[in-house]
Amino acid sequence: MIDLTATPSSIFHLSHASTSTDPSVHPPPSTVEGPDPKKRKLDSTEINGVASSGSSALYTGRVLHNAHLKQVHETIKKECEQLADHCDKVKLWVNLNMPKIEDGDNFGVQIQEEVLNELHRSQEASYNLRDAARQDYLNRAKICSKILKYPHIEDYVLALQEHDEKQLYVAKQNLIDLRNMYAILMDIVHKNISKIRSPKGNNSVGLY
């Protein structure tokens, strides 16, 4: 998947940034029925002789979400969930291979604990990467609210375009980070596989 990110057909290619962002302010969805006057009377409050309704927004326009970035986030979230699930399974396997606690040389157990620590770090990193979508939506919503409030200021439009392009670039880097975590975990597990399986077997071999 990472090799394909350099091709324009990949959803992670930066060429999609210029075509996927729509900073236009669209009209709100039309309602078939008008507002219920009774409900409006209950929901509204009057301050200094001016009635204000808590159920209606101040700015009724819409800025559409970036459908392409949503697809990118879904892909990253899926990869993060797979990594977290794999870490859970390997952690369980390492824990089941731990010997009972006793006095003596526990060097092999220390290796197992180091492997577990690395698995835990990778799992926590996958959780953080999975949360990138939520953070992106919140930050994007703040820029969109500025566009709705100040549609005549072009810098907010440019800020939204730059934000989406950055998210596409960061998503590609997150994909590389996930690959690197897989490589590191595979390396440390393979190099210490004998100690993980039999920590009391040969204590002359250290952690690689």
PDB file of N, CA and C in Angstrom, residues 2-3 21 23 46 48 52 58-59 62 74 78 98 108 112 126 138 141 149 173 184 207:
ATOM      1  N   ILE A   2       1.972   1.225   0.739  1.00  0.00           N
ATOM      2  CA  ILE A   2       2.831   2.410   0.826  1.00  0.00           C
ATOM      3  C   ILE A   2       3.471   2.717  -0.518  1.00  0.00           C
ATOM      4  N   ASP A   3       3.903   1.684  -1.240  1.00  0.00           N
ATOM      5  CA  ASP A   3       4.509   1.906  -2.554  1.00  0.00           C
ATOM      6  C   ASP A   3       3.523   2.565  -3.515  1.00  0.00           C
ATOM      7  N   THR A  21     -11.297  19.438  -1.828  1.00  0.00           N
ATOM      8  CA  THR A  21     -11.778  20.460  -0.895  1.00  0.00           C
ATOM      9  C   THR A  21     -12.828  21.342  -1.554  1.00  0.00           C
ATOM     10  N   PRO A  23     -14.740  24.605  -0.481  1.00  0.00           N
ATOM     11  CA  PRO A  23     -14.936  25.648   0.537  1.00  0.00           C
ATOM     12  C   PRO A  23     -16.214  26.460   0.341  1.00  0.00           C
ATOM     13  N   GLU A  46     -36.558  35.453  25.588  1.00  0.00           N
ATOM     14  CA  GLU A  46     -36.576  36.875  25.243  1.00  0.00           C
ATOM     15  C   GLU A  46     -35.651  37.632  26.178  1.00  0.00           C
ATOM     16  N   ASN A  48     -34.059  41.474  26.688  1.00  0.00           N
ATOM     17  CA  ASN A  48     -34.138  42.887  26.317  1.00  0.00           C
ATOM     18  C   ASN A  48     -35.112  43.113  25.157  1.00  0.00           C
ATOM     19  N   SER A  52     -34.883  35.127  20.991  1.00  0.00           N
ATOM     20  CA  SER A  52     -33.849  34.291  20.376  1.00  0.00           C
ATOM     21  C   SER A  52     -34.214  32.843  20.587  1.00  0.00           C
ATOM     22  N   LEU A  58     -27.193  30.375  14.187  1.00  0.00           N
ATOM     23  CA  LEU A  58     -27.043  31.768  13.783  1.00  0.00           C
ATOM     24  C   LEU A  58     -26.721  31.864  12.300  1.00  0.00           C
ATOM     25  N   TYR A  59     -25.859  30.954  11.804  1.00  0.00           N
ATOM     26  CA  TYR A  59     -25.488  30.915  10.393  1.00  0.00           C
ATOM     27  C   TYR A  59     -26.050  29.627   9.795  1.00  0.00           C
ATOM     28  N   ARG A  62     -24.096  25.908   4.850  1.00  0.00           N
ATOM     29  CA  ARG A  62     -23.388  24.645   5.075  1.00  0.00           C
ATOM     30  C   ARG A  62     -22.070  24.641   4.317  1.00  0.00           C
ATOM     31  N   GLU A  74     -10.850   6.550   7.155  1.00  0.00           N
ATOM     32  CA  GLU A  74     -11.400   5.214   7.382  1.00  0.00           C
ATOM     33  C   GLU A  74     -10.349   4.148   7.114  1.00  0.00           C
ATOM     34  N   LYS A  78      -8.813   1.654  10.020  1.00  0.00           N
ATOM     35  CA  LYS A  78      -8.847   0.198   9.857  1.00  0.00           C
ATOM     36  C   LYS A  78      -7.471  -0.407  10.099  1.00  0.00           C
ATOM     37  N   MET A  98       5.218 -16.931  29.818  1.00  0.00           N
ATOM     38  CA  MET A  98       5.995 -16.517  30.986  1.00  0.00           C
ATOM     39  C   MET A  98       5.995 -17.626  32.036  1.00  0.00           C
ATOM     40  N   GLY A 108      15.657 -14.266  31.029  1.00  0.00           N
ATOM     41  CA  GLY A 108      14.728 -14.542  29.933  1.00  0.00           C
ATOM     42  C   GLY A 108      13.399 -13.849  30.132  1.00  0.00           C
ATOM     43  N   GLN A 112      11.219 -11.033  27.842  1.00  0.00           N
ATOM     44  CA  GLN A 112       9.786 -11.058  27.575  1.00  0.00           C
ATOM     45  C   GLN A 112       9.126  -9.739  27.960  1.00  0.00           C
ATOM     46  N   SER A 126      -0.896   3.208  17.975  1.00  0.00           N
ATOM     47  CA  SER A 126      -1.992   2.942  17.037  1.00  0.00           C
ATOM     48  C   SER A 126      -3.287   3.592  17.516  1.00  0.00           C
ATOM     49  N   LEU A 138     -12.600  18.122  14.097  1.00  0.00           N
ATOM     50  CA  LEU A 138     -12.794  19.255  15.002  1.00  0.00           C
ATOM     51  C   LEU A 138     -12.073  20.504  14.497  1.00  0.00           C
ATOM     52  N   ALA A 141     -13.782  21.802  11.396  1.00  0.00           N
ATOM     53  CA  ALA A 141     -15.054  22.456  11.711  1.00  0.00           C
ATOM     54  C   ALA A 141     -14.834  23.899  12.166  1.00  0.00           C
ATOM     55  N   LYS A 149     -19.022  32.407   8.876  1.00  0.00           N
ATOM     56  CA  LYS A 149     -19.171  33.708   9.530  1.00  0.00           C
ATOM     57  C   LYS A 149     -18.578  34.837   8.698  1.00  0.00           C
ATOM     58  N   GLN A 173       2.088   9.820   6.039  1.00  0.00           N
ATOM     59  CA  GLN A 173       3.145   9.585   7.022  1.00  0.00           C
ATOM     60  C   GLN A 173       2.688   8.621   8.114  1.00  0.00           C
ATOM     61  N   ILE A 184       9.470  -3.110  13.310  1.00  0.00           N
ATOM     62  CA  ILE A 184      10.199  -3.161  14.582  1.00  0.00           C
ATOM     63  C   ILE A 184       9.717  -4.325  15.438  1.00  0.00           C
ATOM     64  N   LEU A 207      19.288 -10.044  24.866  1.00  0.00           N
ATOM     65  CA  LEU A 207      18.299  -9.389  24.025  1.00  0.00           C
ATOM     66  C   LEU A 207      18.990  -8.721  22.855  1.00  0.00           C
TER      67      LEU A 207
END
